[in-house]
Coordinates of C-alpha atoms and ligand atoms in Angstrom, one line a residue:
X4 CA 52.2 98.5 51.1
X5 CA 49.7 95.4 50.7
X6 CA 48.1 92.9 53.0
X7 CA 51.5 90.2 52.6
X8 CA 54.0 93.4 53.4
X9 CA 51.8 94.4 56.8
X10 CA 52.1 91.3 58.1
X11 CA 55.1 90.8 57.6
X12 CA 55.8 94.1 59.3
X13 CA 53.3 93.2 61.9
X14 CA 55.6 89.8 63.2
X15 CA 58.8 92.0 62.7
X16 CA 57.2 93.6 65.6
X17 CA 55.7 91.6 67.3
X18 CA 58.5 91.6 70.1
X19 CA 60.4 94.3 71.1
X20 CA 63.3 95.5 68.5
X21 CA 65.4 98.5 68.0
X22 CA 64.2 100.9 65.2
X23 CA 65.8 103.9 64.6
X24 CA 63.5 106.8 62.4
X25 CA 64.8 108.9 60.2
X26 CA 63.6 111.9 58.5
X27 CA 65.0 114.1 55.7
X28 CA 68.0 116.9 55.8
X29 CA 67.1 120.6 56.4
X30 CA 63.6 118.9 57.9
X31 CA 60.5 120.4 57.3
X32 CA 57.6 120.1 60.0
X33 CA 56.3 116.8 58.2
X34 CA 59.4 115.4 58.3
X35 CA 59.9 116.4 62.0
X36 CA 55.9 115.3 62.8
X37 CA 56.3 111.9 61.1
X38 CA 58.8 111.0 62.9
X39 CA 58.0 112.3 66.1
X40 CA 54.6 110.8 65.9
X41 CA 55.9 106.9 64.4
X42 CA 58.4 107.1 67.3
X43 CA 56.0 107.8 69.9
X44 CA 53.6 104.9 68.5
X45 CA 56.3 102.6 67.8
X46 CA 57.5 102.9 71.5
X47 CA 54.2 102.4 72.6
X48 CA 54.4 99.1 71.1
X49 CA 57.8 98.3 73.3
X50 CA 60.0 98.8 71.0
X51 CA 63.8 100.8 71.5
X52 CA 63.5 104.1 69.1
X53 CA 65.7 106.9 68.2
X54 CA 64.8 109.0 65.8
X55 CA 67.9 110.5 63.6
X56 CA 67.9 113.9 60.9
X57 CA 71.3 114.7 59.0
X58 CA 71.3 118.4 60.2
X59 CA 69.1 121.1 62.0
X60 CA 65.6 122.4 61.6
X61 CA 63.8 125.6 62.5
X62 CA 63.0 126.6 65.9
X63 CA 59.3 126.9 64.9
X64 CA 59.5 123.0 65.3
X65 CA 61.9 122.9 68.6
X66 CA 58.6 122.9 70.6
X67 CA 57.1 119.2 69.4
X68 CA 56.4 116.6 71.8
X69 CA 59.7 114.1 71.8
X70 CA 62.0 116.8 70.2
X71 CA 64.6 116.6 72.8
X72 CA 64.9 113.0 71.6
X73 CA 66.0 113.8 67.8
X74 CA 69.5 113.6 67.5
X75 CA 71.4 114.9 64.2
X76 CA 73.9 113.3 62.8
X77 CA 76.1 116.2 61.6
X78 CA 76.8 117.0 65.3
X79 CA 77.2 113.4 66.9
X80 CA 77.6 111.2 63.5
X81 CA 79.6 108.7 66.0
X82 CA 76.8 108.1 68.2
X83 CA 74.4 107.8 65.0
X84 CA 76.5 105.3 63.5
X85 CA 76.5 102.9 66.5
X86 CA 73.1 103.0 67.1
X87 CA 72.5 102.7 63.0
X88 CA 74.5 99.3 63.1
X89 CA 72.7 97.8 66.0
X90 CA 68.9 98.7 64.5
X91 CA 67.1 95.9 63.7
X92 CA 64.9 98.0 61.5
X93 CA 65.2 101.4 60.0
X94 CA 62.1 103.6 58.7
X95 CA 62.6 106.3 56.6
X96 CA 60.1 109.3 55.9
X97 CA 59.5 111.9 54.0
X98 CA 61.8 111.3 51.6
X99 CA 62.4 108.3 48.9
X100 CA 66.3 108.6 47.6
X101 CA 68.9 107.7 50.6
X102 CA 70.9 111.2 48.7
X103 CA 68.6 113.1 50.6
X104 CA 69.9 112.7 53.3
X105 CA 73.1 114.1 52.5
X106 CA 76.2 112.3 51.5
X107 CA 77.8 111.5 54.9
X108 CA 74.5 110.1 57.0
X109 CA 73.8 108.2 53.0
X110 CA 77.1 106.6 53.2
X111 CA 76.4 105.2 56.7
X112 CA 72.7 104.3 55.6
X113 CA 74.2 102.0 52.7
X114 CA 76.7 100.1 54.5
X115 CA 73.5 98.6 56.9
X116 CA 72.0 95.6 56.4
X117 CA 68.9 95.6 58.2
X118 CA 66.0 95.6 56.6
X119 CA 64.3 99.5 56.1
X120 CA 60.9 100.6 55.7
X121 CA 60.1 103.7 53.9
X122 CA 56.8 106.0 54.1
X123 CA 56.9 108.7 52.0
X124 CA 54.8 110.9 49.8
X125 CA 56.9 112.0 46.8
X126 CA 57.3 111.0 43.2
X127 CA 59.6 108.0 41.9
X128 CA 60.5 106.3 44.9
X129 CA 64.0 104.1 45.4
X130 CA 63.9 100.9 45.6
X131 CA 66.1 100.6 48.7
X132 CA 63.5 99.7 51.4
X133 CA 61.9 96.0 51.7
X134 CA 59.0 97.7 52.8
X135 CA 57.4 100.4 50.5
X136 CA 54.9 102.7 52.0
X137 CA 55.0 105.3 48.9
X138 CA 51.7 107.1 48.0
X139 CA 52.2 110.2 45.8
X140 CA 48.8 111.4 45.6
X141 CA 48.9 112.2 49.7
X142 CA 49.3 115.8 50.8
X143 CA 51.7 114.6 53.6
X144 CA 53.7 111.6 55.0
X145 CA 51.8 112.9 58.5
X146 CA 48.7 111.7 57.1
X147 CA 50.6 108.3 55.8
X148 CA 51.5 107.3 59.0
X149 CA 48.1 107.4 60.4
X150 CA 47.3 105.1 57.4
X151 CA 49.9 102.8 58.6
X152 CA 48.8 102.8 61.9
X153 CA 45.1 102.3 60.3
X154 CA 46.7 99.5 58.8
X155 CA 48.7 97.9 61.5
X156 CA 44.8 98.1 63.3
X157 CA 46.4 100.0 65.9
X158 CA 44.5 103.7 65.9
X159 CA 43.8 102.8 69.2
X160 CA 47.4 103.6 69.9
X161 CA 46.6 107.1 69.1
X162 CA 47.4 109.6 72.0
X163 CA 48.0 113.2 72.4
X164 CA 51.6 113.3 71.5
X165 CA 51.2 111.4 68.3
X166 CA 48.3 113.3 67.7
X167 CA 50.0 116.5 67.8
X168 CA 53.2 115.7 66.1
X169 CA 50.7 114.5 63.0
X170 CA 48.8 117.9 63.2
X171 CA 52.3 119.4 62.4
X172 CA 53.1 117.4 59.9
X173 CA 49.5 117.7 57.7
X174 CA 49.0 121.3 58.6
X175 CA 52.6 122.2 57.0
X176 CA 52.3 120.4 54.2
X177 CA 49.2 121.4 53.5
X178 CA 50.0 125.1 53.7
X179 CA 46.9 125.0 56.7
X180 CA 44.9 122.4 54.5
X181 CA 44.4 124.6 51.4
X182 CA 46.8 122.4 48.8
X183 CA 45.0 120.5 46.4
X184 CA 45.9 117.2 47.9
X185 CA 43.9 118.0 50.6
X186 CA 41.0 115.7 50.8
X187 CA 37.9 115.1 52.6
X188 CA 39.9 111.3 54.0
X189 CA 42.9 114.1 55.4
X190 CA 39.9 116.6 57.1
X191 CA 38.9 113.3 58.6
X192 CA 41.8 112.2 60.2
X193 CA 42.6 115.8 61.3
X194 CA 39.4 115.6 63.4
X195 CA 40.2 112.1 64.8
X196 CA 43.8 113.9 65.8
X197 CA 41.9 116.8 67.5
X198 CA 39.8 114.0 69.0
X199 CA 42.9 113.1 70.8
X200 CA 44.3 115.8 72.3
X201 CA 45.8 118.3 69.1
X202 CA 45.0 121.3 70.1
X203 CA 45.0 122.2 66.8
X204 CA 44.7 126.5 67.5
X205 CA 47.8 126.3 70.1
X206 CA 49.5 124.2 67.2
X207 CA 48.9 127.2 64.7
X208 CA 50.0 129.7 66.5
X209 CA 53.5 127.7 67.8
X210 CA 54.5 127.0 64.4
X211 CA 53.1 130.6 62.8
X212 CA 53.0 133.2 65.2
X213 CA 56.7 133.0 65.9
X214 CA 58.3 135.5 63.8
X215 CA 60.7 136.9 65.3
X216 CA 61.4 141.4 64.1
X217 CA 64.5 140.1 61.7
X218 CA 62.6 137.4 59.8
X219 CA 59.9 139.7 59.1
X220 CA 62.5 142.7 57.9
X221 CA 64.1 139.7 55.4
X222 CA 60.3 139.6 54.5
X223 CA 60.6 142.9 53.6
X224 CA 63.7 142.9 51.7
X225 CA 62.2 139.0 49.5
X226 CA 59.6 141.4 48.6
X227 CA 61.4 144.2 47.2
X228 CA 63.2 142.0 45.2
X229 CA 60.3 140.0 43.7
X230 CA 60.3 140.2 40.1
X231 CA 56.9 139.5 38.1
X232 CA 57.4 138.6 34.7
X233 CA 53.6 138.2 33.7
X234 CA 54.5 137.4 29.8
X235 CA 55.1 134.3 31.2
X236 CA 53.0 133.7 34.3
X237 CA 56.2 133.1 36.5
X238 CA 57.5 135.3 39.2
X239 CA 60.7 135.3 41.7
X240 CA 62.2 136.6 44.6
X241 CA 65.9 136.6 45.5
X242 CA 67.7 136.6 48.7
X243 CA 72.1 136.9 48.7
X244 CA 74.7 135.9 51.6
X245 CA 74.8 140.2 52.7
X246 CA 71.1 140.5 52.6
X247 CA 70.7 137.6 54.6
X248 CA 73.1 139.0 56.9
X249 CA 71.6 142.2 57.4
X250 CA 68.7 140.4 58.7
X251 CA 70.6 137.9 60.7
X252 CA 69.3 135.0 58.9
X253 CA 68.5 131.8 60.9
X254 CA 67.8 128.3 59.4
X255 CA 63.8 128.3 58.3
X256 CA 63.4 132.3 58.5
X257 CA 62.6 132.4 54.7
X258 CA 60.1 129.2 55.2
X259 CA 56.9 130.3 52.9
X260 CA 58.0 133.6 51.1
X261 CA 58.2 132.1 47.8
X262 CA 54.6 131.6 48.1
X263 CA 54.0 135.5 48.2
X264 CA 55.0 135.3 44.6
X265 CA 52.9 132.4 43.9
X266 CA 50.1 134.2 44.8
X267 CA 50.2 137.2 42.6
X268 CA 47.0 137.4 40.2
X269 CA 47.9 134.8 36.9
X270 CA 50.9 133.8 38.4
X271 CA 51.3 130.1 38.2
X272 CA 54.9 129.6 39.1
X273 CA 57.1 130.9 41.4
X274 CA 60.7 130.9 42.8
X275 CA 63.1 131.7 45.4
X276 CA 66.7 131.8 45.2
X277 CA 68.8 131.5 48.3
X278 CA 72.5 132.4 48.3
X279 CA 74.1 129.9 50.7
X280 CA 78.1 131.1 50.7
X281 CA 78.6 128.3 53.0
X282 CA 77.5 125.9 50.7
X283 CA 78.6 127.4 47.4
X284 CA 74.9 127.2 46.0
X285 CA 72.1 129.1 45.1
X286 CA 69.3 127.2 47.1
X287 CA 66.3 127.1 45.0
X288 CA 62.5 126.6 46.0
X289 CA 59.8 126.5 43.3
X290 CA 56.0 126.5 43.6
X291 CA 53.2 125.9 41.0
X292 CA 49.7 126.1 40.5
X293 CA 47.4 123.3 38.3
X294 CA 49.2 120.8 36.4
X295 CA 52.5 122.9 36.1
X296 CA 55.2 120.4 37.5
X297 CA 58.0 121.8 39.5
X298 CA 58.9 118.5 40.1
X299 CA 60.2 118.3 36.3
X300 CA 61.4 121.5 35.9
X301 CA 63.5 121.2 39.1
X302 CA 64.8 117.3 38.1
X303 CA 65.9 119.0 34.7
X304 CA 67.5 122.1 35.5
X305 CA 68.3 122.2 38.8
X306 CA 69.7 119.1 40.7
X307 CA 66.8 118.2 42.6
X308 CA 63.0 116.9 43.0
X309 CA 60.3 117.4 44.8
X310 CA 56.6 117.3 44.0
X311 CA 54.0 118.5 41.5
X312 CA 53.3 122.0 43.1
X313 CA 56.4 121.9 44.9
X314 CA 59.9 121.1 44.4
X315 CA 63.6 122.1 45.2
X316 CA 66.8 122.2 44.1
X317 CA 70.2 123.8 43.6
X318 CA 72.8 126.1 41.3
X319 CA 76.4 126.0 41.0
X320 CA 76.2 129.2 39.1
X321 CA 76.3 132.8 40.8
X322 CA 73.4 134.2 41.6
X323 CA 72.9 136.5 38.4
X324 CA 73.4 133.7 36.2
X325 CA 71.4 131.3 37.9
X326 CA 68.6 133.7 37.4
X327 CA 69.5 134.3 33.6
X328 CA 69.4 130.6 33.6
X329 CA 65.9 130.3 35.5
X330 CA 64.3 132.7 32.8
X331 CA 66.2 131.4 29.5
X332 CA 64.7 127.9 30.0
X333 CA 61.0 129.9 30.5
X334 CA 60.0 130.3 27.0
X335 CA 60.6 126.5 26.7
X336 CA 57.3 126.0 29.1
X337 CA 55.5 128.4 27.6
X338 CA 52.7 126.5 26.7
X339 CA 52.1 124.4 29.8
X340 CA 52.7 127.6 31.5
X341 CA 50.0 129.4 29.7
X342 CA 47.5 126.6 30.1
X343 CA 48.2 125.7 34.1
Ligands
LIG2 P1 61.5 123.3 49.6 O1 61.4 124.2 48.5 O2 60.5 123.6 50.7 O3 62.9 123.1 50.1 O4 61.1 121.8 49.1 C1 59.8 121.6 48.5 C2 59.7 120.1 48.2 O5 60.7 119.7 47.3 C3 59.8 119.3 49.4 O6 58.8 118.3 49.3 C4 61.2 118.7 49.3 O7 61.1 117.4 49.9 C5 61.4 118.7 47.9 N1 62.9 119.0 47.6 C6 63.5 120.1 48.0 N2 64.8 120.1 47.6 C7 65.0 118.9 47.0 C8 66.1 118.2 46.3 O8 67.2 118.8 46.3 N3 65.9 117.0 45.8 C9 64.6 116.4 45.8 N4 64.5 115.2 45.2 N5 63.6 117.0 46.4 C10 63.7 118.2 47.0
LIG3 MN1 56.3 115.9 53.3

């Protein structure tokens, strides 16, 4: 976003307005933090906010300041869609392509005509916003924001609230500030957050320390299915509809278990496949180290995106063949695998 772009933002809010915010589907804790905290600043400004995701999020998030205000489309689209045609503005975060969003709430989105903003941290961006906040070398759309208010001048608007929803936001993406794109500019703004009221230890521990017995027996069953294939430098882990079952699988239980394979000695990528019956898919997360790019692998092979390190996507196939698939397409990385 340059100089001519803020200021134009800056007199498109320079009275009060209605802005509705809207993160990705199946949100993460940045997506949830971004737009928690650009809610809270924006309706410090004056303005009218909502803030909008197409479906629900782990409970490990449920606890955020201004949570009680998300509403999700999937369960009152109606409501969504009323408020979405009167916005005067619409910011989108944490993600770049309107499909993310799924296609219902994306079908809505492209019928509006008011003007959106996007801030977002992944690869490739849309061209769908007028105003293009899209940086893909920052660890988190969290930290983004806090640019944005840095550019808006308004830091001073900083308060505990926005504070904390950031801390969520970096911290997750991050993976507690050890990713590579973790930089001595996102340490700094994580102490100015602290400086305003994050309690960054109480943060850690609401969004970690809440596994509840099943998640951690689904732990236990991801790990007896991981499969290390060292030839290659790639391991995986499985999980199917009965296993998931057995362990009375809620939404965000298997959040971060694909990095237990990435974290083997020499292993340099890693996946998870998720059987979603529901859905008819086999969910996929992958994770790499260096300059192996899950982003490619899952834009070529799998249906969806994501970034270098980490990316998602999806399978049609069964889970057996979606695996075959995952490990036939292997020896075609084999050298960028070996030199990661
Ligand atoms: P996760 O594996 O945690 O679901 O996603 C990892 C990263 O890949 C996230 O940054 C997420 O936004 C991105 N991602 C996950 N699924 C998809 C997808 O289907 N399409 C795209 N473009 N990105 C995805
Ligand atoms: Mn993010």
């Amino acid at each position: 976003m340059n100089t001519a772009e803020i200021s134009e933002l800056k007199s498109l809010l320079s009275s009060p307005i209605r802005i509705v915010v809207i993160g990705h589907k199946n949100p993460d804790g940045d997506a949830i933090g971004s737009t928690l905290g650009l809610s809270a600043y924006l309706e410090k400004l004056g303005h009218n906010v909502r803030v909008m995701v197409p479906n629900d999020y782990p409970k490990f998030l449920k606890w955020m300041p201004g949570n009680d205000k998300i509403l999700r489309f999937e369960s009152h689209s109606d409501n969504c869609g009323t408020l979405l045609k009167k916005a005067n503005l619409v910011f989108t975060l944490d993600f770049n392509a309107l499909h993310r969003l799924g296609p219902e709430m994306e079908a809505v989105l492209q019928k509006l005509v008011c003007p959106f903003a996007m801030i977002d941290h992944h690869q490739q961006p849309d061209t769908y916003a007028k105003f293009t906040y899209s940086d893909a070398s920052m660890g988190s759309t969290s930290e983004m924001v806090y640019h944005f208010m840095e550019k808006m001048g308004h830091l001073n608007y900083l308060d505990a609230d926005i504070a904390t929803n950031l801390y969520v936001g970096i911290m997750t993406d991050s993976g507690s500030f050890r990713f590579p794109a973790t930089t001595s500019t996102t340490h700094k703004v994580v102490a100015d957050l602290i400086d305003h009221g994050a309690e960054n230890s109480q943060i850690h521990r609401n969004v970690y320390d809440n596994n509840s017995e099943n998640r951690m027996q689904l732990l236990g069953t991801a790990l007896s299915n991981l499969k290390v294939m060292q030839e290659h430098r790639a391991a995986y882990i499985s999980l199917n509809q009965a296993e998931l079952d057995a362990c009375n699988y809620k939404k965000g239980d298997t959040e971060g278990f694909v990095n237990y394979a990435l974290s083997i000695e020499n292993i340099v990528l890693a996946a998870i496949f998720i059987e979603s019956e529901k859905d008819g898919i086999i969910k996929i997360s992958l994770r790499s180290k260096g300059d192996f790019s899950v982003n490619e692998m899952a834009r070529t092979h799998f249906d969806g995106g994501g970034h270098i390190n980490a990316a998602g996507g999806r399978s049609t196939r069964n889970m057996e063949e979606t695996i075959k698939y995952f490990i036939s397409i292997l020896p075609t990385y084999q050298n960028a695998l070996l030199n990661a």
